[in-house]
Short mmCIF file of N, CA and C and ligand atoms in Angstrom, two decimals:
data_model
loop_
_atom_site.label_atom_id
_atom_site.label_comp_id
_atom_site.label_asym_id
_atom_site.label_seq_id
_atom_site.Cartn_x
_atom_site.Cartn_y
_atom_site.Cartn_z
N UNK A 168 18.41 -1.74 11.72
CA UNK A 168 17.92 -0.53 11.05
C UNK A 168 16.73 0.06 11.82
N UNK A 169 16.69 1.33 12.17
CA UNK A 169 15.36 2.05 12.56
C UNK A 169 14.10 1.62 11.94
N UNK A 170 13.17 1.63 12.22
CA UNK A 170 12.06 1.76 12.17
C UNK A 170 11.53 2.73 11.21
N UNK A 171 10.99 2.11 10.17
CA UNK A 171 10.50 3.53 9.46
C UNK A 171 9.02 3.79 10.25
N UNK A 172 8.57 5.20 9.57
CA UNK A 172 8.03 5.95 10.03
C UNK A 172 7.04 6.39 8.72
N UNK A 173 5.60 7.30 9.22
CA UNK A 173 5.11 7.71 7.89
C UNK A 173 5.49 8.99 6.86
N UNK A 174 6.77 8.88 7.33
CA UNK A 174 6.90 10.01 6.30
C UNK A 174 8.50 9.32 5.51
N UNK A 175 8.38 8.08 5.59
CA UNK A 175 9.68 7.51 4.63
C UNK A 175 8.53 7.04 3.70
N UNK A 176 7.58 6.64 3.71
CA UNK A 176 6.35 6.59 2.47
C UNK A 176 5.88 8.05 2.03
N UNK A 177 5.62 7.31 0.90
CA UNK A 177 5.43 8.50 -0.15
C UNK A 177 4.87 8.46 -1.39
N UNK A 178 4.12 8.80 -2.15
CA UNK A 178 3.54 8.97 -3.39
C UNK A 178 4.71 8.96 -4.53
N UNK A 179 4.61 7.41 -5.64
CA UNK A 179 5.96 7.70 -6.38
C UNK A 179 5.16 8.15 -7.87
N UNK A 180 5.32 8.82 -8.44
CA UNK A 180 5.08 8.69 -10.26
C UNK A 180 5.94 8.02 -11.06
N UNK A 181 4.66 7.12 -11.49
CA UNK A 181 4.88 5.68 -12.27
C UNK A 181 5.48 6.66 -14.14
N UNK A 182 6.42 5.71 -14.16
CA UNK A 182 6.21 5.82 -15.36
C UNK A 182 4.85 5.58 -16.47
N UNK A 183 5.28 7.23 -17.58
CA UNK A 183 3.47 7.15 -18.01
C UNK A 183 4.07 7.21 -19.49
N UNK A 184 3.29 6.14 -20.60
CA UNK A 184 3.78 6.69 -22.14
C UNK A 184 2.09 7.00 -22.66
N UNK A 185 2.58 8.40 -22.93
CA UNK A 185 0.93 8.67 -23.47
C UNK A 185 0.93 8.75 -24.96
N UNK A 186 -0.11 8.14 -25.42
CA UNK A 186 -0.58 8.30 -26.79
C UNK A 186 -1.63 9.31 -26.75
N UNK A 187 -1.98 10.77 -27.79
CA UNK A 187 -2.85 11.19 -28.16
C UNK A 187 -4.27 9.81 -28.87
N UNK A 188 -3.36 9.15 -29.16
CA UNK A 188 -4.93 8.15 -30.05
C UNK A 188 -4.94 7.13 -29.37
N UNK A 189 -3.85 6.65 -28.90
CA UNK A 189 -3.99 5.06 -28.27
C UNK A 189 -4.08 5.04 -26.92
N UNK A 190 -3.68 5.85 -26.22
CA UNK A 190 -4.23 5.93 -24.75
C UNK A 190 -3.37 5.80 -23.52
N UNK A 191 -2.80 5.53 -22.54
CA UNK A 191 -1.87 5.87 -21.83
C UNK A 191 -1.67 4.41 -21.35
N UNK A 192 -0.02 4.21 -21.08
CA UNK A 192 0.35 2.85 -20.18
C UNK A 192 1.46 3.10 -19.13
N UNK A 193 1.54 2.08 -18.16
CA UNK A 193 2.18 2.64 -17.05
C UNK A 193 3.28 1.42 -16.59
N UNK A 194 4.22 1.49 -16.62
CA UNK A 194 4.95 0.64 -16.06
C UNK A 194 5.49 0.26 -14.93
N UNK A 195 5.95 -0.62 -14.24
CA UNK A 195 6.90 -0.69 -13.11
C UNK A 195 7.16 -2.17 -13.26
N UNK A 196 8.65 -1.82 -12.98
CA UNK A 196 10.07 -2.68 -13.47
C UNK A 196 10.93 -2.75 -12.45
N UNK A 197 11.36 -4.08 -12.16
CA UNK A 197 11.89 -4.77 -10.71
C UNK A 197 13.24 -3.98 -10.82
N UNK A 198 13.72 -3.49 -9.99
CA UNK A 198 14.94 -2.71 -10.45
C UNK A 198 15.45 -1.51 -10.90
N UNK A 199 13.93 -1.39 -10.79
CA UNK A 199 14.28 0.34 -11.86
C UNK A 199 12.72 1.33 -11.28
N UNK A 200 11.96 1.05 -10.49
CA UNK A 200 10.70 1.61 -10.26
C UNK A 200 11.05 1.65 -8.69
N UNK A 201 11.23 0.56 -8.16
CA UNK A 201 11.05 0.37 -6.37
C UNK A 201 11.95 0.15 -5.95
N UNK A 202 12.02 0.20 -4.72
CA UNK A 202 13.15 -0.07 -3.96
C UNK A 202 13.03 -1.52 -3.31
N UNK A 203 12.10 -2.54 -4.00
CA UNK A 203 11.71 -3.61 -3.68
C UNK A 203 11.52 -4.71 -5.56
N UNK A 204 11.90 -5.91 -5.20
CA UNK A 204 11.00 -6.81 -6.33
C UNK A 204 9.86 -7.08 -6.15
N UNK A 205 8.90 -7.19 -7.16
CA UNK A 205 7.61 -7.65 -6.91
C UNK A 205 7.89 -9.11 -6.97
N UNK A 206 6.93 -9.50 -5.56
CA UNK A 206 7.08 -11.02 -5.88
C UNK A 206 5.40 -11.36 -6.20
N UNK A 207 4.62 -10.61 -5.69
CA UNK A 207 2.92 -10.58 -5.99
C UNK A 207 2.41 -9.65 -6.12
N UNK A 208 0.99 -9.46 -6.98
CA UNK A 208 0.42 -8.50 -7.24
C UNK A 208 -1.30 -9.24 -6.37
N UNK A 209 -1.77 -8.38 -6.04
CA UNK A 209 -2.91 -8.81 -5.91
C UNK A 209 -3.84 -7.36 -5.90
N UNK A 210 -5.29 -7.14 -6.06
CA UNK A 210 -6.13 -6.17 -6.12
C UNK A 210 -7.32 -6.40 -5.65
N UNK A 211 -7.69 -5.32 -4.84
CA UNK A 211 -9.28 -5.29 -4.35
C UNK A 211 -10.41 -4.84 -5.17
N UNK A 212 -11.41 -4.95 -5.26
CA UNK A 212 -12.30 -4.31 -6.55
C UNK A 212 -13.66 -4.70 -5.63
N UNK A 213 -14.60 -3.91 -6.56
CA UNK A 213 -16.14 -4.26 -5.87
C UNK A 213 -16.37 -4.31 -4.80
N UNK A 214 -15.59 -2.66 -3.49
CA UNK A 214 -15.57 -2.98 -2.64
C UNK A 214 -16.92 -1.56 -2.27
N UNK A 215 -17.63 -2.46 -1.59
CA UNK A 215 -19.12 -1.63 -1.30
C UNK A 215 -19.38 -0.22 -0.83
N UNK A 216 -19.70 0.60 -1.06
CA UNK A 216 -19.60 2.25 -0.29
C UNK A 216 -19.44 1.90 0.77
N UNK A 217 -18.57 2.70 1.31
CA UNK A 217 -18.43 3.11 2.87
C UNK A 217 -17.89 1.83 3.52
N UNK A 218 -17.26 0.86 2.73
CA UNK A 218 -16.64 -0.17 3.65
C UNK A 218 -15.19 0.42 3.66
N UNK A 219 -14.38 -0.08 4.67
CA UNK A 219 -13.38 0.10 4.62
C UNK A 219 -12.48 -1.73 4.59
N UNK A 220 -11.17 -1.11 4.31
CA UNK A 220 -9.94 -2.73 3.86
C UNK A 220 -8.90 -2.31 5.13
N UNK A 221 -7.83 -3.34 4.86
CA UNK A 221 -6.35 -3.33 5.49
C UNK A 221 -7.12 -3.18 7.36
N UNK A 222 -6.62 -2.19 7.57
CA UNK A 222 -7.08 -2.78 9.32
C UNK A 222 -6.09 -3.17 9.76
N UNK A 223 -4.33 -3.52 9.05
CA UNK A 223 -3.54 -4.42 9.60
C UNK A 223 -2.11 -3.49 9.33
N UNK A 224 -0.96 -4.48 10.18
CA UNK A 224 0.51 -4.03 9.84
C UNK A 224 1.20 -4.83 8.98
N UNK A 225 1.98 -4.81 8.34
CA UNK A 225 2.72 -6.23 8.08
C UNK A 225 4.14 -5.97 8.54
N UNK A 226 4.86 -6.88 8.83
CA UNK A 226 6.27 -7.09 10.38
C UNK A 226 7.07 -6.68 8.95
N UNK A 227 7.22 -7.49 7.72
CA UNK A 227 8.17 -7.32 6.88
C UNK A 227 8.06 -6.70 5.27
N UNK A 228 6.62 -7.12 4.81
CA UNK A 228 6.42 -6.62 3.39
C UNK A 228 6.68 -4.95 3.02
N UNK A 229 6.85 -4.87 1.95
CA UNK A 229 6.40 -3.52 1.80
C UNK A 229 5.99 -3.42 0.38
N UNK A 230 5.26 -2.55 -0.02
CA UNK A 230 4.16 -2.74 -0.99
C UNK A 230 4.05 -1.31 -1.73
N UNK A 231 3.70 -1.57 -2.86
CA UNK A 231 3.07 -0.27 -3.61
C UNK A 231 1.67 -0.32 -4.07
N UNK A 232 0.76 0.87 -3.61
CA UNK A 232 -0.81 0.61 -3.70
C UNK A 232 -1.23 1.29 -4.81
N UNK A 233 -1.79 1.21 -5.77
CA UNK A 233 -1.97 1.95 -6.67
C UNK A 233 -3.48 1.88 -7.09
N UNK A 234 -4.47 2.92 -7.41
CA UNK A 234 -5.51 3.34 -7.47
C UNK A 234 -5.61 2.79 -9.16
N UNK A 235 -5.56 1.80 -9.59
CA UNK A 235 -5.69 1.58 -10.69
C UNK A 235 -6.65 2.00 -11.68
N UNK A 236 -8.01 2.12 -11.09
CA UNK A 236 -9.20 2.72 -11.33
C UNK A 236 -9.48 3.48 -10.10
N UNK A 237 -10.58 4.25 -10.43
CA UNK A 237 -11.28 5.05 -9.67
C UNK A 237 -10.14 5.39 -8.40
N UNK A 238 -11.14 5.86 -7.06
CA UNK A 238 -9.84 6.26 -6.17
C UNK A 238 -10.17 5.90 -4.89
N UNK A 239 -9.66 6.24 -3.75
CA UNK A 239 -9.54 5.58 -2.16
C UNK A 239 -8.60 6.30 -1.46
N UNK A 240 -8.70 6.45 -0.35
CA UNK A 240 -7.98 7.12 0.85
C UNK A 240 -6.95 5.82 1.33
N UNK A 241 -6.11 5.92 1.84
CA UNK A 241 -4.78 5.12 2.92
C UNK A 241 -4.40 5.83 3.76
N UNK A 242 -4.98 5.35 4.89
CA UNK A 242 -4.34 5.94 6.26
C UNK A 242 -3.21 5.03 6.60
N UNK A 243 -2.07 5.57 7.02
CA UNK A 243 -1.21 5.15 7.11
C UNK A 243 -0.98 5.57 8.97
N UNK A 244 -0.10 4.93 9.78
CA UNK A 244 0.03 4.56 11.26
C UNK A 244 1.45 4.11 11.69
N UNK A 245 2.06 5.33 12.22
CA UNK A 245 3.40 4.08 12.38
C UNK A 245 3.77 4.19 14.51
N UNK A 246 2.33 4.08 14.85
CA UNK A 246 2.07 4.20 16.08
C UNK A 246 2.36 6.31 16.93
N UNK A 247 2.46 6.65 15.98
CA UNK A 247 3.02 8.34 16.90
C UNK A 247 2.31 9.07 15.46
N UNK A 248 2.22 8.95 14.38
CA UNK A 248 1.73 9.92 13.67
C UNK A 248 1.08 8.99 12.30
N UNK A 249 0.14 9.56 12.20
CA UNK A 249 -1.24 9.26 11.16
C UNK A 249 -1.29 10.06 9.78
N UNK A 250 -0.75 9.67 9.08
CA UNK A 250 -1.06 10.50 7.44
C UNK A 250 -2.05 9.95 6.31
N UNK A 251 -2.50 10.78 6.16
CA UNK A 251 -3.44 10.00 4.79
C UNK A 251 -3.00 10.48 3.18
N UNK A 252 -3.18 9.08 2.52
CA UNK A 252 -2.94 9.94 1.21
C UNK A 252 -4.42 9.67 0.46
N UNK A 253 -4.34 10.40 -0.52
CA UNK A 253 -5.86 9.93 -2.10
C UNK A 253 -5.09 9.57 -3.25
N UNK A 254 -5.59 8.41 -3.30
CA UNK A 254 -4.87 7.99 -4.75
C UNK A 254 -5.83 7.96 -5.59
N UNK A 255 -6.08 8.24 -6.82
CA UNK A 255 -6.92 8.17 -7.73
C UNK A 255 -6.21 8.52 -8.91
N UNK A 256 -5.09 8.10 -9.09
CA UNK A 256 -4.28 8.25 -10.70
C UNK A 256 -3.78 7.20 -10.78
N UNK A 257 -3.98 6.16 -11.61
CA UNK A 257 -3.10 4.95 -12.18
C UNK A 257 -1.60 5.47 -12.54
N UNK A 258 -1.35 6.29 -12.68
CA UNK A 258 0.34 6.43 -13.15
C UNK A 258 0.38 7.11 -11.89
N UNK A 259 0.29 7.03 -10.29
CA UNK A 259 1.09 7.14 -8.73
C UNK A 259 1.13 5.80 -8.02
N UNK A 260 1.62 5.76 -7.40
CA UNK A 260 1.86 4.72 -6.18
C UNK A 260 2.39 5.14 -4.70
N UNK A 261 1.53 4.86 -4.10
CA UNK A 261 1.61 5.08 -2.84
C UNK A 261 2.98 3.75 -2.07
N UNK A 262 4.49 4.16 -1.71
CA UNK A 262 5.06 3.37 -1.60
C UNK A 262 4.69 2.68 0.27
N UNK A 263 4.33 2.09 0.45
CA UNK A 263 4.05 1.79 1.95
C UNK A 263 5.04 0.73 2.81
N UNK A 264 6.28 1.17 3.55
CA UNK A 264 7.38 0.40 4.04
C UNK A 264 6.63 -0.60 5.07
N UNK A 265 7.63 -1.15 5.85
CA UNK A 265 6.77 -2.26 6.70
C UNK A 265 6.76 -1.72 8.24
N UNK A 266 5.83 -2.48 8.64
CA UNK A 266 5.60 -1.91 10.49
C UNK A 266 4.65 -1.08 10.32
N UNK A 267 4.03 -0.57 9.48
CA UNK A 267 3.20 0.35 9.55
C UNK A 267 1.79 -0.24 9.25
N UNK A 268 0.75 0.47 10.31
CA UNK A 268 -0.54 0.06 10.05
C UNK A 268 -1.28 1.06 9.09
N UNK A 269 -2.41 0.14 8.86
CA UNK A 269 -2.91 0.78 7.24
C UNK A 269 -4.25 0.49 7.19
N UNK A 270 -4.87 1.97 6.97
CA UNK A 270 -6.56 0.95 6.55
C UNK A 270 -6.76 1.89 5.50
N UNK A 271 -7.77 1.28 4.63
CA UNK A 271 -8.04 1.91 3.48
C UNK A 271 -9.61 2.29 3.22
N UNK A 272 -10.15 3.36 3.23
CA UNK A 272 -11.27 3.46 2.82
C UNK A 272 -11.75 4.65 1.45
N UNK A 273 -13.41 5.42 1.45
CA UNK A 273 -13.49 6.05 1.12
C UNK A 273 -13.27 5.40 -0.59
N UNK A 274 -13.89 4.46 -0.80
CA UNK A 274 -13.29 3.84 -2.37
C UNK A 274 -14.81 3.97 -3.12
N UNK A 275 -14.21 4.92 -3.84
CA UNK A 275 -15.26 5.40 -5.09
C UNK A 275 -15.84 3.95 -6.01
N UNK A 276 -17.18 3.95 -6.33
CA UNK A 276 -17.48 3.13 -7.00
C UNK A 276 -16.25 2.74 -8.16
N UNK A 277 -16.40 1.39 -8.19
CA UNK A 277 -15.98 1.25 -9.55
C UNK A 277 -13.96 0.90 -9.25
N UNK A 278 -14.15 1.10 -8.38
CA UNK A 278 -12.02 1.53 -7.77
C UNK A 278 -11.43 0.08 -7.79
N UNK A 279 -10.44 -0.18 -8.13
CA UNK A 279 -9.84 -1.05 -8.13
C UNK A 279 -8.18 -0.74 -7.54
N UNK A 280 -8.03 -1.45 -6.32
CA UNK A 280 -6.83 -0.78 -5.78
C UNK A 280 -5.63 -2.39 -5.65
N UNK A 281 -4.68 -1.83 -6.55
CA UNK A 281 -3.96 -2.85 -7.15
C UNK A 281 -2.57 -2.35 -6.29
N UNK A 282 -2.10 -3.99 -5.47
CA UNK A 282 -0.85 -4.07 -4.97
C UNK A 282 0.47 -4.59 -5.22
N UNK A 283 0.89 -4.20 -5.38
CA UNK A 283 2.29 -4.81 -5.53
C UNK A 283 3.13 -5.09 -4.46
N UNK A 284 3.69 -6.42 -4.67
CA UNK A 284 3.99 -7.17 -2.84
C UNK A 284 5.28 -7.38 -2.95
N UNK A 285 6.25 -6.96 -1.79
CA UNK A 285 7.76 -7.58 -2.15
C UNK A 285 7.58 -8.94 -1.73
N UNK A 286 6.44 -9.72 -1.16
CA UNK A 286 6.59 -11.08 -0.53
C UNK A 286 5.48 -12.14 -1.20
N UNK A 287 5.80 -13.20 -1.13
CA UNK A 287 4.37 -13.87 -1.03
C UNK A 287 3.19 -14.33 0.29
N UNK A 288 2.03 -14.47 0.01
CA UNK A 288 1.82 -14.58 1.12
C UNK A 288 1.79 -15.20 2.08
N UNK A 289 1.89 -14.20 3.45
CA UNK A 289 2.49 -15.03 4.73
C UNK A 289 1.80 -14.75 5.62
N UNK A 290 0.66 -15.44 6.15
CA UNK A 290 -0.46 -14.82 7.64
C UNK A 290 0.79 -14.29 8.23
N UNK A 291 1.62 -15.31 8.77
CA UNK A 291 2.26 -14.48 10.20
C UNK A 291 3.10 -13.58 9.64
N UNK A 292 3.01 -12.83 8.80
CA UNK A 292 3.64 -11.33 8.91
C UNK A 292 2.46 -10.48 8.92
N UNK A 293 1.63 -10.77 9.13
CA UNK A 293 0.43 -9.50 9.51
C UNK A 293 0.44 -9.57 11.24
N UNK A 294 0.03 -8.35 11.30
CA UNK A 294 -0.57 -7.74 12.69
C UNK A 294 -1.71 -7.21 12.60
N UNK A 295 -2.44 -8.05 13.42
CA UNK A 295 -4.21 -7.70 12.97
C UNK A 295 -5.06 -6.70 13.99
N UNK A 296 -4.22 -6.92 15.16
CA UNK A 296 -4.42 -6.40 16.27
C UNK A 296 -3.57 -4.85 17.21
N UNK A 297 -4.14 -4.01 16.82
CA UNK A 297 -4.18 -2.92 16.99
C UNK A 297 -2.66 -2.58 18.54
N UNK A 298 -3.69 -3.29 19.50
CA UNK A 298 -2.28 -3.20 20.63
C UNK A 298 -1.38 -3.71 20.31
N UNK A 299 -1.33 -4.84 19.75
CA UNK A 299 -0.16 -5.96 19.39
C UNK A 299 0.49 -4.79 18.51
N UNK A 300 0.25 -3.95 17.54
CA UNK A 300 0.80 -3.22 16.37
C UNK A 300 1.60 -1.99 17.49
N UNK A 301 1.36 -1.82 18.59
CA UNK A 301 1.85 -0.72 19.21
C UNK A 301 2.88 -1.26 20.00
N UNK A 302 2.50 -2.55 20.58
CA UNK A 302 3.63 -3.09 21.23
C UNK A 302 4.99 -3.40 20.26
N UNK A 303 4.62 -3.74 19.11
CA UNK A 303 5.80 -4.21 18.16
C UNK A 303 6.02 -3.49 17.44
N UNK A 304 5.81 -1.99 17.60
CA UNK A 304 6.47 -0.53 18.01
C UNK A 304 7.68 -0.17 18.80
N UNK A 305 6.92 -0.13 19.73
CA UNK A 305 7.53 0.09 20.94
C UNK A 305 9.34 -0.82 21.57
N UNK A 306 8.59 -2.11 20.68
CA UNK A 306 10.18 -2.74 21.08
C UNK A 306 11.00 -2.59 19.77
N UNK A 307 10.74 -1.63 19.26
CA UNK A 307 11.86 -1.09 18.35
C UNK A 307 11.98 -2.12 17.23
N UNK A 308 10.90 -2.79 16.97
CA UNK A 308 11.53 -3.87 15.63
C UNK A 308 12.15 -5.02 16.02
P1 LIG B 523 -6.88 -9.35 3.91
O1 LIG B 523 -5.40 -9.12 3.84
O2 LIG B 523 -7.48 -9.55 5.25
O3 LIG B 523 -7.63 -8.17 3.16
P2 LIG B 523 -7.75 -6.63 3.57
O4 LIG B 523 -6.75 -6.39 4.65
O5 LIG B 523 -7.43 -5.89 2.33
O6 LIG B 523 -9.14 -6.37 3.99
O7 LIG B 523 -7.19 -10.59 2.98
C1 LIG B 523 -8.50 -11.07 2.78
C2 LIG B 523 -8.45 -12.57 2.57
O8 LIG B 523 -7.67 -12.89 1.41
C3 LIG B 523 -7.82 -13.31 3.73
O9 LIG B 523 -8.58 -14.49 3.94
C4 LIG B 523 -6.45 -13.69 3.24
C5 LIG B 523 -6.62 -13.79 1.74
N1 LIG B 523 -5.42 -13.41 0.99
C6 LIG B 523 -4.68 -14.39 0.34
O10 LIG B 523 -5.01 -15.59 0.41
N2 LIG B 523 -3.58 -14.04 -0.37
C7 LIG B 523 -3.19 -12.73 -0.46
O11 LIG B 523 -2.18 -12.43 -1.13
C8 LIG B 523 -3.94 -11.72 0.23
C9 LIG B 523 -3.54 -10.27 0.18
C10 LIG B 523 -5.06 -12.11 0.93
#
């Protein structure tokens, strides 16, 4: 299969059930939300002004990032073109395929940026290293 690219990611809207009194909830359901199962969730929080996250590729995962609280930028990289999105709505998700490098900054106090993983975790499916991420580009996957 080709190589995706940054424009097969995309911003999905989560399912939203709003209450006027009780307040809003958001779902996602293996089968019916992604084009992936969640096998992990994990989230960043209390991350300091002006730091930035991610920095990396991963060879196989693919993930949905969601601005659970507050909000944050994702630059996205799939070695030839650079897109950014802003997430700051708990009912979007930023869907992010694999091969693609990613850093995340710009995270408003208070942000909590919650992932959803098709994998568990695996060091060696990251690419930490920038050339290495271009070379394993370049040989097509
Ligand atoms: P890392 O992926 O480097 O964070 P980020 O790219 O968002 O800055 O992960 C930070 C640390 O947490 C690193 O030591 C690996 C560990 N970690 C796990 O043990 N399990 C996980 O599921 C994740 C995502 C990270």
């Amino acid at each position: 299969m080709a190589a995706y690219n940054v424009y097969d990611c995309s911003i999905i809207e989560l399912d939203k059930h709003h209450s006027e009194r009780k307040g809003n909830l958001t779902v996602v359901e293996n089968g019916v939300t992604l084009p992936f199962d969640v096998k992990r969730v994990y989230y960043l929080y209390d991350v300091p002004g002006g730091e930035s996250r991610g920095s990396h590729a991963h060879r196989e995962l693919s993930q949905l990032i969601v601005a659970a609280s507050g909000s944050f930028k994702v630059t996205l990289d799939d070695g030839n073109v650079r897109r950014s999105f802003f997430l700051n709505r708990p009912y979007q998700g930023l869907l992010v395929r694999p091969g693609l490098w990613r850093d995340l900054d710009d995270f408003s106090s208070g942000a909590v940026c919650m992932v959803l993983a098709s994998d568990i975790y695996k060091a060696d499916d990251y690419i930490r290293d920038y050339d290495e991420f271009l070379k394993f580009r370049q040989n097509g996957l």
